[in-house]
Coordinates of C-alpha atoms in Angstrom, one line a residue:
X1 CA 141.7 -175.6 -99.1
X2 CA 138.5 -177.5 -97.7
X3 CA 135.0 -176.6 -99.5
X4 CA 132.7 -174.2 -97.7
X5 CA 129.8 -176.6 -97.7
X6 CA 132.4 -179.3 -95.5
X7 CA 132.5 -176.3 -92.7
X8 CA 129.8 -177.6 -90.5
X9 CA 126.5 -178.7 -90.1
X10 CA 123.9 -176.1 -89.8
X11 CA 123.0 -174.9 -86.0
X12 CA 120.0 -172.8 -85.5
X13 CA 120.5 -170.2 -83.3
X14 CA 119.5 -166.7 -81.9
X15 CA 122.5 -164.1 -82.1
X16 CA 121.5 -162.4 -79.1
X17 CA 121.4 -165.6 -76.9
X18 CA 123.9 -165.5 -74.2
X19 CA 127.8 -166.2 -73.7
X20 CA 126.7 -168.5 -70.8
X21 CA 124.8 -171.0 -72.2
X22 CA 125.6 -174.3 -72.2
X23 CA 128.1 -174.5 -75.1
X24 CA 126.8 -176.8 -78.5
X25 CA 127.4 -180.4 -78.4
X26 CA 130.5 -180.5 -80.6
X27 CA 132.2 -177.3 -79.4
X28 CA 134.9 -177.7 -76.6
X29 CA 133.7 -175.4 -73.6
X30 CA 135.5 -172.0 -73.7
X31 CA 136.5 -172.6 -70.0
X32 CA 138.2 -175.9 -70.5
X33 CA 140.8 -174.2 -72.9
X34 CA 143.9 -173.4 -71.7
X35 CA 147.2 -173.2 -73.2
X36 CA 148.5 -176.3 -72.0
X37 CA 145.1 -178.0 -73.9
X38 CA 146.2 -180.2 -77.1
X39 CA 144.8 -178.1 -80.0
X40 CA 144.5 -178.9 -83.8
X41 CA 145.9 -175.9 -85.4
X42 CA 143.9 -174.1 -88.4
X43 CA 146.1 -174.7 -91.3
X44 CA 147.4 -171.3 -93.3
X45 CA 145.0 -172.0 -96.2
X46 CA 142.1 -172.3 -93.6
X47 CA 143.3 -168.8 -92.1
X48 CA 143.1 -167.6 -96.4
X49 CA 139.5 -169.5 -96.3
X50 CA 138.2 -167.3 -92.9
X51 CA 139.3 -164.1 -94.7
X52 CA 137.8 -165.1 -97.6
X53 CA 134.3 -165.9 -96.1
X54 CA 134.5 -162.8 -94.2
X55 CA 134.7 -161.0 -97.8
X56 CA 131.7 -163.1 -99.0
X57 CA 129.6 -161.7 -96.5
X58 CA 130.6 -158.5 -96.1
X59 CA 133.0 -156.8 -99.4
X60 CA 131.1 -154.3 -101.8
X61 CA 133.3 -153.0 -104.6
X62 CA 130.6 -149.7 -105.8
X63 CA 132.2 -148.2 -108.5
X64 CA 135.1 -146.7 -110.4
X65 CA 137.4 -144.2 -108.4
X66 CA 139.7 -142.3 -111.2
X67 CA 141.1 -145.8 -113.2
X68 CA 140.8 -147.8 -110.3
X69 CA 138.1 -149.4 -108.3
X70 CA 136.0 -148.2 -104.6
X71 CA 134.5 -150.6 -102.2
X72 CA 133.8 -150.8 -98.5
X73 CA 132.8 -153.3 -96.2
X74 CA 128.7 -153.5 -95.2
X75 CA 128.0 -153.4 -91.6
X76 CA 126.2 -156.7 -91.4
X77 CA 124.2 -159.4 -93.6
X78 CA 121.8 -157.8 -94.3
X79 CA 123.5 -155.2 -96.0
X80 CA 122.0 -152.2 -94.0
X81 CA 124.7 -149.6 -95.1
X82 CA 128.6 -149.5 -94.6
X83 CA 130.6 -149.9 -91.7
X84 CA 131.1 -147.4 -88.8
X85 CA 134.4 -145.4 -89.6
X86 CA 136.8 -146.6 -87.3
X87 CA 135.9 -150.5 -87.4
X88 CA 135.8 -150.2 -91.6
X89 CA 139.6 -149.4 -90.6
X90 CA 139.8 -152.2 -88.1
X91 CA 138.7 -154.8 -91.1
X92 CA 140.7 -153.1 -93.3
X93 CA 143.6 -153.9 -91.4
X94 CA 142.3 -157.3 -91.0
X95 CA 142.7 -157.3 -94.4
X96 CA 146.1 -157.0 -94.8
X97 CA 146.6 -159.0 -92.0
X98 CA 145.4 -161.9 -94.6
X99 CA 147.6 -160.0 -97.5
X100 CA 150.5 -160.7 -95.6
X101 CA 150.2 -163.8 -94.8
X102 CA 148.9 -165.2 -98.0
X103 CA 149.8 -162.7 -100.5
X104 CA 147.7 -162.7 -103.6
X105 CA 147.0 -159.6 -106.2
X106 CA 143.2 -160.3 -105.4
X107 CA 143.9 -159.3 -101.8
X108 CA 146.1 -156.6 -103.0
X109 CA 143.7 -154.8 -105.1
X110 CA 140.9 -155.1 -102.6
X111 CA 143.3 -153.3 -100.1
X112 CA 143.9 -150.9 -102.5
X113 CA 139.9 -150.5 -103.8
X114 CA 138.9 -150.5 -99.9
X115 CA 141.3 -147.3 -99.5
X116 CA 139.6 -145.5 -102.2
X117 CA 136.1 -145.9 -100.5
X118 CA 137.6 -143.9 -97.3
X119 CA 138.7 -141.8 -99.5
X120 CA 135.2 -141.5 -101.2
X121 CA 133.4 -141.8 -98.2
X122 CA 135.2 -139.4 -95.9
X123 CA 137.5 -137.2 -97.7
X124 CA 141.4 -136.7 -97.4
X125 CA 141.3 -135.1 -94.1
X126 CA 138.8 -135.8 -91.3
X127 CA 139.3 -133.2 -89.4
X128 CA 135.1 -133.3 -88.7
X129 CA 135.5 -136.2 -87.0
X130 CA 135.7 -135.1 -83.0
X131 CA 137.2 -139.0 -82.5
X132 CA 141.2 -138.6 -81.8
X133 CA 141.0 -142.4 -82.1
X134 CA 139.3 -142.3 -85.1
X135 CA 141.8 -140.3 -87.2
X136 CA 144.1 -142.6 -85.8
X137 CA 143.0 -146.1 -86.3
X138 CA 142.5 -144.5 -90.1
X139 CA 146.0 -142.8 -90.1
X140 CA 147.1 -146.5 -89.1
X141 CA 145.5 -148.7 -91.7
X142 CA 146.9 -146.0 -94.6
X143 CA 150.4 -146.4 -93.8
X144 CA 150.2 -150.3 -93.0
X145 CA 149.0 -150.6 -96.4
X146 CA 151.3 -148.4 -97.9
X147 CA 153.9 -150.9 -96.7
X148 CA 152.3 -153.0 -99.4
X149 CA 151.0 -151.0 -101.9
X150 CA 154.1 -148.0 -102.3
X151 CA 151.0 -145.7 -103.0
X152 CA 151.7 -142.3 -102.0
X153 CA 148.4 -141.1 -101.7
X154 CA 148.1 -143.4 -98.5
X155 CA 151.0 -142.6 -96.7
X156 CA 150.1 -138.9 -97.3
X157 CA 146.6 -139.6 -96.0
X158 CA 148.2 -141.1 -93.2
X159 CA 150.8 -138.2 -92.2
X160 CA 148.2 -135.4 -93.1
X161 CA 145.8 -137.1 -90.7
X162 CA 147.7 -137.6 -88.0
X163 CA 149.8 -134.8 -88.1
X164 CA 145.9 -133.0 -87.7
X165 CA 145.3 -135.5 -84.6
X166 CA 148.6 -134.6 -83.5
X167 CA 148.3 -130.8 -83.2
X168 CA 144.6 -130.5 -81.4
X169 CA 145.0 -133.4 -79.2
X170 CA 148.4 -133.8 -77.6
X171 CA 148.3 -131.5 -74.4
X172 CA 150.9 -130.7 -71.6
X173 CA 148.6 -128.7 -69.8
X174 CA 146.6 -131.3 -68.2
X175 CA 148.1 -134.5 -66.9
X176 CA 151.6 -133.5 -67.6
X177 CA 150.6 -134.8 -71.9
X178 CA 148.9 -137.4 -73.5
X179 CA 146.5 -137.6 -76.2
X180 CA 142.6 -136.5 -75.6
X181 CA 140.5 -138.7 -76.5
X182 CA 137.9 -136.2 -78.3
X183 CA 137.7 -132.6 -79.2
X184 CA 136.1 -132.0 -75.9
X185 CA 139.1 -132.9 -73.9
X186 CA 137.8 -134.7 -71.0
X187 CA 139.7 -138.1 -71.2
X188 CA 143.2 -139.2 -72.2
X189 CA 142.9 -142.9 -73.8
X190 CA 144.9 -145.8 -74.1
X191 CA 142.7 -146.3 -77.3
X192 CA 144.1 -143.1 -78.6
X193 CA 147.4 -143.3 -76.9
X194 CA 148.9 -146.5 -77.8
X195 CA 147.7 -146.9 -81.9
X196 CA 149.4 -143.4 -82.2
X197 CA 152.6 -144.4 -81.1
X198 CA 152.3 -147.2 -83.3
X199 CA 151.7 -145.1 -86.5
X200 CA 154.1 -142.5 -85.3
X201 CA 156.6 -145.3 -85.4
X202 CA 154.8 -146.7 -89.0
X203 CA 155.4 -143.2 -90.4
X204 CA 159.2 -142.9 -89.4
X205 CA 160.5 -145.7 -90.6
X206 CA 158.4 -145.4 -93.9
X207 CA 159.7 -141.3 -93.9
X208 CA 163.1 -141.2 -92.0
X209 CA 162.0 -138.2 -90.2
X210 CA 162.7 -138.4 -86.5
X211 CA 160.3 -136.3 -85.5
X212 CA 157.7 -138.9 -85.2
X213 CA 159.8 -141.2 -83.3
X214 CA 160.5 -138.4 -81.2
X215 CA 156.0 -138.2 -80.7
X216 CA 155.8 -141.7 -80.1
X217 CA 158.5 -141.8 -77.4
X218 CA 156.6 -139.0 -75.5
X219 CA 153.2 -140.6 -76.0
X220 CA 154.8 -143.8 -74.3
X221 CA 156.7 -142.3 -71.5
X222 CA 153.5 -140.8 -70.6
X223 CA 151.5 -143.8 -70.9
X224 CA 154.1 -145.6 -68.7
X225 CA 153.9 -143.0 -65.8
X226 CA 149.9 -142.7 -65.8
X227 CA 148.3 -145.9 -67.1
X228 CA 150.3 -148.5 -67.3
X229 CA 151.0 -150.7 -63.7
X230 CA 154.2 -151.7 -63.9
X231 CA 153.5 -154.4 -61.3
X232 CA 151.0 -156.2 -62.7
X233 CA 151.3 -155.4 -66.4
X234 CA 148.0 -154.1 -66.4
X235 CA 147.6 -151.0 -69.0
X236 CA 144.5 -148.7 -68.0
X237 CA 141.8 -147.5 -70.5
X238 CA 141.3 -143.8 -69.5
X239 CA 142.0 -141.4 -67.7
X240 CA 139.9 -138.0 -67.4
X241 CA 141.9 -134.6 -66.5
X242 CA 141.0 -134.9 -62.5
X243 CA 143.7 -137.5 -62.8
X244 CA 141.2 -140.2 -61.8
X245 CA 141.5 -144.0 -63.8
X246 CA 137.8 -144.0 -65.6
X247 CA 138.3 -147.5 -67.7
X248 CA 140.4 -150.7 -67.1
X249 CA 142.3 -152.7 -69.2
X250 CA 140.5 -153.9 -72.5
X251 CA 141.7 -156.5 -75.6
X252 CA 142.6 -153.6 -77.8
X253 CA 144.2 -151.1 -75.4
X254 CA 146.7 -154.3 -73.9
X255 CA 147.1 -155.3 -77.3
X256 CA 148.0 -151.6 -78.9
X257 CA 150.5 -150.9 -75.7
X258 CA 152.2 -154.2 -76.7
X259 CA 152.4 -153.4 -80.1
X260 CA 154.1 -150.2 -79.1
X261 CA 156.8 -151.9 -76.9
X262 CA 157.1 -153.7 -79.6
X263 CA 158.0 -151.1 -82.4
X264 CA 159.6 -148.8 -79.8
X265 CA 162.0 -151.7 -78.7
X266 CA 165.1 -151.3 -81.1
X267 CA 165.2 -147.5 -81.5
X268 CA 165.4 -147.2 -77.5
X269 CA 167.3 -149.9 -75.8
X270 CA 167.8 -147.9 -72.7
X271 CA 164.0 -148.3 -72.2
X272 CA 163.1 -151.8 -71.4
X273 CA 159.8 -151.8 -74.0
X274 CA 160.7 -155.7 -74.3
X275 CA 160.2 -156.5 -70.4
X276 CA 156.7 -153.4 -70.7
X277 CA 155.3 -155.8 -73.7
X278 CA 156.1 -159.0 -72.0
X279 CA 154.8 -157.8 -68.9
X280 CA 151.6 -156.5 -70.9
X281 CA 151.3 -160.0 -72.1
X282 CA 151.6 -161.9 -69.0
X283 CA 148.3 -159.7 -67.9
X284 CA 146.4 -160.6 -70.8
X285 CA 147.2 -164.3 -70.5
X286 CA 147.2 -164.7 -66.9
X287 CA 143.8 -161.8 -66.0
X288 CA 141.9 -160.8 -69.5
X289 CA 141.1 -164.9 -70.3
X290 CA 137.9 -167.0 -68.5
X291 CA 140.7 -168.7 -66.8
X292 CA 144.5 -168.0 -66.4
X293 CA 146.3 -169.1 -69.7
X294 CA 142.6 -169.9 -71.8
X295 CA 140.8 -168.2 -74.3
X296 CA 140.5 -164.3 -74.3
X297 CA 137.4 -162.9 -72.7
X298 CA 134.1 -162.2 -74.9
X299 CA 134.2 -158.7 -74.5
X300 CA 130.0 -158.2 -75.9
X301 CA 128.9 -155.8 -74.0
X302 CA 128.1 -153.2 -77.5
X303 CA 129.3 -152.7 -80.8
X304 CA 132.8 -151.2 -80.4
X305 CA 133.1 -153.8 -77.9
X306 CA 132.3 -156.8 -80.5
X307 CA 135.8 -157.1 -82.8
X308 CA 138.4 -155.8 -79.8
X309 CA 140.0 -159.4 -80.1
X310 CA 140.7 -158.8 -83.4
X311 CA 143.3 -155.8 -82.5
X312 CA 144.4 -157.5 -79.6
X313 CA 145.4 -160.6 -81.9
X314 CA 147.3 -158.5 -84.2
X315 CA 149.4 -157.0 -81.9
X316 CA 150.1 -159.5 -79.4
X317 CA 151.2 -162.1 -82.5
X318 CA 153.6 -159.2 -84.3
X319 CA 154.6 -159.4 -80.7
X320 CA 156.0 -163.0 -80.7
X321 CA 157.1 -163.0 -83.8
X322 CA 159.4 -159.9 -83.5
X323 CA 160.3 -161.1 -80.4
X324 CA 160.9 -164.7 -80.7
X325 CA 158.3 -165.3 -77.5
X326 CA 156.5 -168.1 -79.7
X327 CA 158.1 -170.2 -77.0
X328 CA 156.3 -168.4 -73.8
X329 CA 153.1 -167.3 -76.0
X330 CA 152.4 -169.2 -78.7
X331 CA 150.5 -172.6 -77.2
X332 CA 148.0 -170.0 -76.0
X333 CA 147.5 -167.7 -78.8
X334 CA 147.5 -171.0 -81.0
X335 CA 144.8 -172.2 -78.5
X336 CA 142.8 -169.5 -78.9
X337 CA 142.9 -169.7 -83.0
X338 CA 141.8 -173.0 -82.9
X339 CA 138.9 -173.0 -80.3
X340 CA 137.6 -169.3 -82.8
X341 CA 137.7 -171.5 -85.6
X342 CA 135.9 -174.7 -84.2
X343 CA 132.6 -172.4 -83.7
X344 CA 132.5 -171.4 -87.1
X345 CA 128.9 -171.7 -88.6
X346 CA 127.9 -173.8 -91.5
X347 CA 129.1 -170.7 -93.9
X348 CA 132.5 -170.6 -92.1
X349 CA 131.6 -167.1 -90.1
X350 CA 133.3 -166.9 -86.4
X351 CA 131.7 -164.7 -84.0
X352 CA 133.6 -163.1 -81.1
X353 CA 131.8 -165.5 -78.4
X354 CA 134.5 -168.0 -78.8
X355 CA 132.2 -170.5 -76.0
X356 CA 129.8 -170.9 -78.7
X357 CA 128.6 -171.7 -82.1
X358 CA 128.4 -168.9 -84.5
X359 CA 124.8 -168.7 -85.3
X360 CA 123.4 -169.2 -88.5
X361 CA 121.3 -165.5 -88.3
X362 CA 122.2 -162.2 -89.0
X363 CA 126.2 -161.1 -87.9
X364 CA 127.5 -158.0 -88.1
X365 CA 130.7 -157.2 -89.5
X366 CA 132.9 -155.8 -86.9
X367 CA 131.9 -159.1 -84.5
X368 CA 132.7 -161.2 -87.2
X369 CA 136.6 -160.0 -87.4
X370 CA 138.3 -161.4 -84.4
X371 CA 138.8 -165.1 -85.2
X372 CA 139.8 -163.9 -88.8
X373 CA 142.7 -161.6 -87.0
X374 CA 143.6 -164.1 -84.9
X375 CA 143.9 -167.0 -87.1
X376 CA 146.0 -165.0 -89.6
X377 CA 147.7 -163.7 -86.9
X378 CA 149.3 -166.6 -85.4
X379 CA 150.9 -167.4 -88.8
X380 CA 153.1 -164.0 -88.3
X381 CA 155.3 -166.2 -85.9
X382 CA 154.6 -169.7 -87.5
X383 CA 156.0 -168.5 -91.0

């Protein structure tokens, strides 16, 4: 494991300079990347290092919770407060993204302590929450790390929440089913779509009761028929109850549908989820990169926006290595791990603009997750 202080040099710059810029001397362009590019991929114990800088900056263990320990992550450096709810799931997951591909009881307990702060901080059920996507991406982080942990509290937490999710917001009434979005029921999203089928998945193979499989089939065979272009591979963010598309394909969304082909593939062979995903993944390689085949678009336009990589590299690299695609997909997903990781900054921090060096300011925490998720990611298929 190299030394922090041997990351890089320092580079002073502003963190709301833009993607454009001329890229730092030292830093291969973003748009001279391609898959085809000789890269020098990160080793495994520098993929262990990126998750362990990440918890430099941004872990907080707070206190005792019964005989164990809470903690969440802080929203940025300057530790203005904890993360938003949904992306303190998304670095959770992150988390055991790093767990599982260098396990360690350190990174075990801090799972574990980093449940308990949910817990603290929002209760069992989060039913006040009007976010469909919410409850799930929290539903989804409790039974991925009850897959590690055997703790029954989380993979309650995880049915009892989405179970809730379940029963307000899938709707035959409007656009034939789906998922809303929100309590207001205005939009059926892939963001709240595809994750659910995912955990529905997650929670029948962790509780052998069909009945979830049964919900994520329906959530897909919806998806299929309204948002995802068969053509092209392209899967569509929204969709509002006129019937009219309202979003286009993002990181996460491609990524989530692909992780659904994915789960949904041996449990119904008569559906072809292998050709969906690969499909799925010949968009985002060929039309969701700065050039055919390169490195994955910035995707900075807010703060939701920032650490949409990160889910997309989860997904898409379970993908290969389930699959056995490493063949078709890997060059590029290794291409993009290694150009996240040459613009670390001198404290080993990657943001999400992969075309330049991290700056040496302030970084927030959710921004700050996508070169971790995709360097531990491309280990799933390289183990």
């Amino acid at each position: 494991m190299i030394a922090l202080g041997a990351l890089t040099i320092a580079i002073g710059c502003k963190k709301d300079e833009s993607a454009s810029q001329a890229p730092i001397k030292g830093v291969i362009a973003q748009s001279n990347i391609t898959a085809q590019t000789a890269v020098v991929l990160p080793a495994k114990s520098e993929a262990l290092l990126a998750m362990q800088v990440y918890n430099n900056h941004f872990y907080n263990q707070y206190g005792t919770y019964g005989t164990s320990y809470k903690a969440y992550y802080w929203k940025d450096d300057n530790h203005t407060g904890r993360m938003d709810f949904w992306t303190q799931q998304e670095s959770i997951e992150m988390l055991i993204d790093a767990y599982n591909i260098n396990p360690s009881t350190d990174l075990k307990n801090q799972i574990s302590y980093l449940y308990n702060g949910v817990r603290d901080g929002y209760g069992l059920l989060w039913s006040n929450n009007i976010y469909n996507d919410d409850v799930v991406w929290g539903s989804l982080m409790c039974i991925r790390a009850f897959k590690i942990t055997n703790d029954g509290g989380m993979l309650d937490m995880a049915k009892n929440n989405f179970n809730m999710m379940w029963n307000r917001a899938w709707d035959t009434q409007s656009l034939g089913g789906g998922l809303w979005w929100t309590t207001d029921n205005q939009t059926k999203n892939t963001c709240v779509n595809a994750p659910a089928a995912i955990c529905a998945m997650l929670l029948y193979q962790a509780t052998g009761d069909t009945t979830y499989k049964t919900k994520a089939k329906q959530i897909m065979d919806w998806m299929v028929l309204k948002l995802y272009d068969a053509s092209t591979g392209e899967v569509k963010g929204a969709i509002d109850k006129t019937g009219t598309i309202t979003q286009g394909a993002l990181s996460y969304t491609q990524g989530t549908f692909i992780g659904a082909c994915d789960l949904l593939r041996a449990d119904y062979p008569a559906v072809n989820y292998l050709k969906m995903g690969s499909k799925a993944m010949d968009y985002a390689r060929n039309s969701m990169c700065n050039t055919s085949g390169g490195i994955l678009n910035d995707e900075n336009d807010n703060g939701d926006t920032q650490g949409m990589k990160s889910i997309f590299a989860r997904w898409a690299c379970l993908f290969v290595k389930n699959t056995g695609t490493a063949g078709n997909y890997g060059a590029w997903l290794d291409a993009n791990a290694s150009q996240a990781w040459s613009i670390r900054n001198s404290q080993g921090l990657m943001w999400n603009i992969w075309s330049t060096r991290t700056p040496e300011g302030v970084l927030n925490a959710f921004e700050t997750t996508c070169g971790v998720a995709m360097m531990n990611g491309i280990y799933y298929y390289h183990q």
